[in-house]
Amino acid sequence: MKGYNLKIVLGQNLKILPFLGILAVLGLGGCENPWMKEAVAPLYKNKEGGENNGGGSGGSNYHLTLYVAQTGSDITGDGTADNPYATMDKALGAIKTAYTDSAWPGRGTAAAGPARILVSGTINTGAPSPALFNIEDSALYAGCPPVTLAGKTADDNYNKLNAGTSPRALYTHNVDVTLAGGLTLTGGDASGVYVDAGGTFTMTGGAIRGNTGGLGGGVYVYTGGVFTMKGGTIGGSNTGEGNTAVSGGAAGGGVYVSAGGTFTMSGSTAAIKGNSAGSGGGVYVSGSGASFTMTGGTIGGSNPAEKNSAVIGGSGGGVYVSAGGTFIMSGSTAAIKGNSAGSGGGVYVSGSGASFTMNGGTIGGAASGEGNTTTTGSGGGVYVYNGGTFAMSGSTAAIKGNSAGSGGGVYFNSSGKTFTMNGGTIGGSTTGEKNTATSNGGGVYVAAGDFEMGAGAKISGN
């Protein structure tokens, strides 16, 4: 029982005796021992009475674990595994109430002990707006601790937060939220997840799929919002799993990062795939201060069902960086591959201040299906246009295996701007690595602007 907050209810015939360092509660005269009834208060105690067993997120560092189930009840339920709540709001209310206790470790700071909600079945009853599950606070850690969401089991096809009649599955403002394994956020028609100012959303597992929206079908990161993706999937490869943005602004099928928003993607298992939009099928980054940093993971995939696509002749199948937005790609495992668009199958950069910095990783690939493609236009791997810039460096950076009408690897059409290549490779020595064009510029086509190539950079085999 070390580390728990104990509340002992003593009857008139009870006494407390220390025995070998363990607190023992003994009944006298044959009285019933109340130890197993109310010895431990809910605070810091997992409601199932065990050490954080269950579901898609292991570990024993949660100070309160509650359960929500399709078969639960907000009237008779108490949040235990055997008697779960029916709604996320009920569980969140219990967490916030417990958090008012001054004994909660780190209360009011970034070191606040986290709480966890484990979900079983499909939850589609909750707040009508702005989302099925609204996690809000007046300031970060003021009235709510960090909250982790996970499935009771590892099956994210079974455990879901389905927006239902709400516009989104989840909305967060000034709260630190983590999505772990075994849970899917789905059914939103104004984005699946909306991260508002002050909100932080960390994704280590689970899925955000089957959502729609004008801007950001799967995820919308607003000014001051932070999304960190270390694992899990935004989209999917099966029918209905992709997120879409094909109405309204029609941008960012998987993810939309607005001015002042921040998105970081890392790890080998993180994937944004199978999404579609008018522009930026996988990711759209737009506005001053909007940033996307990618050190690992995959945008797209080698299976046709995994590709992100800009539909109806749109631009930026994998990534679209618009005016003011920045995208930084590094690390040997980061990949943007197998995507398609009218122009800029892998990446499209356009507008004043729009920039893409590639210090490592791969746009395209040598294996079958990994190359990015254009359906009608130019820039199979990369298209830079109208004030956009692109800088490439590092020995591991590679643009390979892509195809288009012109500029199979790169199409540069940004007057007064420069494509800077101080390292890396465009093309390669094997058949699968070469970029191809049915018209001009298998490797690179410069329509406007300058292309500067430094020592160590290589364009070959296209």
XYZ file of N, CA, C and O in Angstrom, residues 96-183:
352
model
N -11.613 16.028 -12.029
C -11.441 17.416 -11.603
C -11.784 17.599 -10.126
O -11.140 18.389 -9.425
N -12.774 16.861 -9.651
C -13.128 16.936 -8.230
C -11.992 16.399 -7.369
O -11.613 17.003 -6.357
N -11.426 15.264 -7.769
C -10.318 14.685 -7.009
C -9.096 15.597 -7.036
O -8.338 15.677 -6.069
N -8.933 16.312 -8.134
C -7.752 17.173 -8.312
C -7.771 18.384 -7.381
O -6.733 19.011 -7.149
N -8.938 18.708 -6.827
C -9.005 19.830 -5.897
C -8.327 19.516 -4.572
O -8.041 20.426 -3.792
N -8.066 18.249 -4.291
C -7.391 17.854 -3.055
C -5.942 18.340 -3.100
O -5.200 18.031 -4.030
N -5.522 19.091 -2.112
C -4.177 19.657 -2.083
C -3.095 18.594 -2.036
O -1.916 18.881 -2.281
N -3.469 17.352 -1.710
C -2.479 16.284 -1.629
C -2.131 15.703 -2.995
O -1.223 14.869 -3.096
N -2.848 16.114 -4.038
C -2.534 15.592 -5.377
C -1.117 16.036 -5.753
O -0.824 17.224 -5.774
N -0.234 15.104 -6.052
C 1.173 15.461 -6.332
C 1.307 16.458 -7.482
O 0.735 16.280 -8.553
N 2.067 17.510 -7.258
C 2.368 18.478 -8.302
C 1.192 19.310 -8.754
O 1.253 19.944 -9.812
N 0.123 19.335 -7.967
C -1.096 20.026 -8.391
C -0.790 21.475 -8.757
O -0.096 22.188 -8.054
N -1.286 21.879 -9.935
C -1.106 23.239 -10.394
C 0.170 23.488 -11.178
O 0.426 24.609 -11.610
N 0.954 22.419 -11.397
C 2.212 22.562 -12.124
C 2.302 21.526 -13.235
O 1.495 20.597 -13.320
N 3.339 21.669 -14.071
C 3.551 20.712 -15.157
C 3.916 19.329 -14.631
O 3.863 18.348 -15.377
N 4.272 19.246 -13.348
C 4.615 17.969 -12.733
C 3.406 17.283 -12.100
O 3.552 16.271 -11.405
N 2.214 17.802 -12.353
C 1.000 17.213 -11.767
C 0.864 15.745 -12.161
O 1.047 15.383 -13.322
N 0.559 14.918 -11.184
C 0.362 13.502 -11.455
C -0.798 13.283 -12.405
O -1.852 13.889 -12.247
N -0.641 12.439 -13.418
C -1.679 12.258 -14.431
C -2.822 11.353 -13.976
O -2.661 10.508 -13.091
N -3.968 11.562 -14.603
C -5.116 10.668 -14.442
C -5.315 9.919 -15.749
O -4.750 10.277 -16.786
N -6.132 8.876 -15.703
C -6.348 8.071 -16.907
C -7.803 7.624 -16.991
O -8.434 7.314 -15.987
N -8.314 7.593 -18.226
C -9.650 7.059 -18.492
C -9.504 5.914 -19.479
O -8.962 6.086 -20.574
N -9.986 4.738 -19.091
C -9.967 3.570 -19.957
C -11.362 3.342 -20.522
O -12.344 3.309 -19.785
N -11.423 3.169 -21.837
C -12.696 3.121 -22.554
C -12.955 1.718 -23.087
O -12.053 1.067 -23.630
N -14.204 1.288 -22.963
C -14.607 -0.015 -23.486
C -15.848 0.139 -24.358
O -16.853 0.709 -23.927
N -15.770 -0.343 -25.605
C -16.896 -0.223 -26.523
C -16.934 1.142 -27.183
O -15.960 1.893 -27.183
N -18.085 1.475 -27.763
C -18.266 2.750 -28.452
C -19.009 3.733 -27.571
O -20.118 3.464 -27.117
N -18.380 4.889 -27.334
C -19.003 5.951 -26.551
C -19.426 7.038 -27.529
O -18.593 7.654 -28.192
N -20.722 7.275 -27.645
C -21.222 8.284 -28.588
C -22.233 9.227 -27.944
O -22.949 9.941 -28.639
N -22.273 9.218 -26.623
C -23.145 10.131 -25.888
C -22.289 11.090 -25.087
O -21.402 10.678 -24.338
N -22.537 12.384 -25.276
C -21.748 13.380 -24.564
C -22.243 14.771 -24.867
O -23.414 14.976 -25.207
N -21.353 15.730 -24.788
C -21.718 17.127 -25.025
C -22.054 17.342 -26.502
O -21.415 16.766 -27.373
N -23.054 18.186 -26.799
C -23.402 18.438 -28.201
C -22.375 19.290 -28.924
O -22.226 19.189 -30.146
N -21.652 20.154 -28.198
C -20.697 21.047 -28.839
C -19.712 21.578 -27.784
O -20.082 21.698 -26.609
N -18.457 21.854 -28.142
C -17.868 21.738 -29.475
C -17.415 20.333 -29.842
O -16.937 20.114 -30.952
N -17.559 19.367 -28.918
C -17.144 18.002 -29.213
C -17.849 17.030 -28.287
O -18.416 17.416 -27.261
N -17.812 15.752 -28.656
C -18.333 14.705 -27.786
C -17.658 14.780 -26.418
O -18.290 14.684 -25.377
N -16.338 14.967 -26.412
C -15.576 15.053 -25.177
C -14.802 16.370 -25.160
O -13.867 16.567 -25.924
N -15.229 17.280 -24.296
C -14.579 18.583 -24.152
C -13.690 18.562 -22.918
O -14.164 18.313 -21.803
N -12.405 18.821 -23.108
C -11.469 18.861 -21.986
C -10.927 20.282 -21.924
O -10.032 20.646 -22.685
N -11.475 21.087 -21.013
C -11.127 22.496 -20.940
C -10.719 22.889 -19.524
O -11.120 22.268 -18.543
N -9.907 23.945 -19.457
C -9.497 24.490 -18.171
C -9.229 25.982 -18.360
O -9.039 26.458 -19.477
N -9.211 26.718 -17.254
C -8.949 28.155 -17.326
C -7.487 28.436 -17.656
O -7.156 29.463 -18.257
N -6.606 27.539 -17.252
C -5.177 27.626 -17.547
C -4.606 26.225 -17.402
O -5.176 25.368 -16.718
N -3.487 25.984 -18.039
C -2.882 24.662 -18.004
C -2.565 24.242 -16.572
O -1.904 24.987 -15.832
N -3.089 23.095 -16.163
C -2.899 22.468 -14.851
C -3.591 23.209 -13.702
O -3.386 22.868 -12.536
N -4.411 24.201 -14.015
C -5.082 24.948 -12.948
C -6.146 24.106 -12.263
O -6.164 23.987 -11.021
N -7.058 23.543 -13.041
C -8.149 22.772 -12.454
C -8.265 21.364 -12.975
O -9.222 20.653 -12.663
N -7.281 20.941 -13.777
C -7.326 19.589 -14.352
C -5.905 19.072 -14.518
O -5.039 19.778 -15.052
N -5.640 17.843 -14.085
C -4.300 17.275 -14.272
C -4.141 16.791 -15.712
O -5.101 16.806 -16.489
N -2.957 16.348 -16.092
C -2.822 15.682 -17.389
C -3.743 14.466 -17.447
O -3.890 13.757 -16.445
N -4.358 14.229 -18.591
C -5.312 13.129 -18.738
C -4.890 12.233 -19.905
O -4.688 12.726 -21.021
N -4.756 10.952 -19.641
C -4.450 9.974 -20.675
C -5.704 9.181 -21.016
O -6.424 8.723 -20.126
N -5.957 9.026 -22.306
C -7.090 8.246 -22.796
C -6.565 6.982 -23.469
O -5.614 7.042 -24.248
N -7.185 5.858 -23.166
C -6.757 4.591 -23.764
C -7.930 3.624 -23.778
O -8.956 3.839 -23.118
N -7.777 2.559 -24.532
C -8.776 1.510 -24.515
C -8.554 0.590 -23.330
O -7.416 0.396 -22.884
N -9.619 0.023 -22.833
C -9.480 -0.956 -21.752
C -8.726 -2.175 -22.259
O -7.970 -2.809 -21.536
N -8.959 -2.493 -23.546
C -8.184 -3.534 -24.224
C -7.406 -2.857 -25.349
O -7.548 -1.667 -25.603
N -6.586 -3.613 -26.047
C -5.749 -3.053 -27.105
C -6.473 -2.927 -28.436
O -5.868 -2.505 -29.421
N -7.747 -3.249 -28.488
C -8.497 -3.287 -29.745
C -9.101 -1.927 -30.073
O -10.197 -1.591 -29.622
N -8.398 -1.127 -30.905
C -8.938 0.190 -31.239
C -10.033 0.132 -32.297
O -10.618 1.145 -32.650
N -10.328 -1.062 -32.811
C -11.507 -1.226 -33.665
C -12.774 -1.377 -32.830
O -13.886 -1.161 -33.323
N -12.605 -1.733 -31.560
C -13.749 -1.920 -30.668
C -13.949 -0.708 -29.758
O -15.083 -0.274 -29.531
N -12.873 -0.160 -29.241
C -12.961 0.952 -28.299
C -12.888 2.280 -29.061
O -11.867 2.581 -29.687
N -13.973 3.057 -29.012
C -14.051 4.271 -29.819
C -14.755 5.402 -29.075
O -15.687 5.169 -28.305
N -14.291 6.615 -29.365
C -15.080 7.804 -29.057
C -15.627 8.270 -30.388
O -14.888 8.780 -31.242
N -16.909 8.061 -30.598
C -17.563 8.392 -31.860
C -18.362 9.676 -31.672
O -19.273 9.739 -30.848
N -18.011 10.706 -32.439
C -18.622 12.025 -32.258
C -20.139 11.998 -32.320
O -20.812 12.804 -31.671
N -20.701 11.069 -33.083
C -22.157 10.998 -33.182
C -22.745 12.293 -33.703
O -22.406 12.765 -34.783
N -23.612 12.934 -32.909
C -24.241 14.191 -33.331
C -23.378 15.414 -32.989
O -23.736 16.531 -33.340
N -22.254 15.204 -32.309
C -21.340 16.304 -31.995
C -20.438 16.576 -33.197
O -20.164 15.679 -33.983
N -19.940 17.802 -33.347
C -19.104 18.099 -34.516
C -17.728 17.452 -34.466
O -17.101 17.263 -35.509
N -17.234 17.118 -33.276
C -15.899 16.530 -33.144
C -15.921 15.427 -32.093
O -16.789 15.397 -31.224
N -14.906 14.565 -32.148
C -14.773 13.554 -31.112
C -14.157 14.140 -29.851
O -14.545 13.793 -28.740
N -13.186 15.053 -30.026
C -12.504 15.618 -28.853
C -12.065 17.051 -29.116
O -11.584 17.381 -30.203
N -12.218 17.874 -28.092
C -11.765 19.265 -28.107
C -10.988 19.514 -26.826
O -11.428 19.152 -25.739
N -9.796 20.119 -26.946
C -9.024 20.424 -25.746
C -8.525 21.856 -25.761
O -8.092 22.373 -26.795
N -8.614 22.493 -24.595
C -8.192 23.878 -24.407
C -7.575 24.003 -23.020
O -8.219 23.721 -22.010
N -6.285 24.342 -22.962
C -5.571 24.500 -21.699
C -5.519 23.224 -20.873
O -5.497 23.274 -19.633
N -5.487 22.070 -21.531
C -5.340 20.795 -20.833
C -4.322 19.935 -21.590
O -4.256 19.958 -22.818
N -3.543 19.187 -20.843
C -2.533 18.276 -21.370
C -3.176 16.900 -21.541
O -3.480 16.218 -20.559
N -3.388 16.492 -22.797
C -4.096 15.244 -23.103
C -3.172 14.292 -23.853
O -2.416 14.711 -24.732
N -3.233 13.006 -23.511
C -2.479 11.977 -24.227
C -3.435 10.910 -24.731
O -4.293 10.430 -23.987
N -3.287 10.535 -26.001
C -4.017 9.403 -26.564
C -3.050 8.236 -26.662
O -2.055 8.292 -27.393
N -3.334 7.181 -25.894
C -2.489 5.998 -25.891
C -3.161 4.896 -26.709
O -4.063 5.149 -27.504
N -2.732 3.665 -26.547
C -3.198 2.582 -27.397
C -4.614 2.120 -27.131
O -5.208 2.387 -26.085
N -5.154 1.413 -28.123
C -6.434 0.749 -27.957
C -7.662 1.610 -28.070
O -8.750 1.176 -27.696
N -7.560 2.830 -28.590
C -8.710 3.731 -28.661
C -8.676 4.522 -29.959
O -7.628 5.013 -30.376
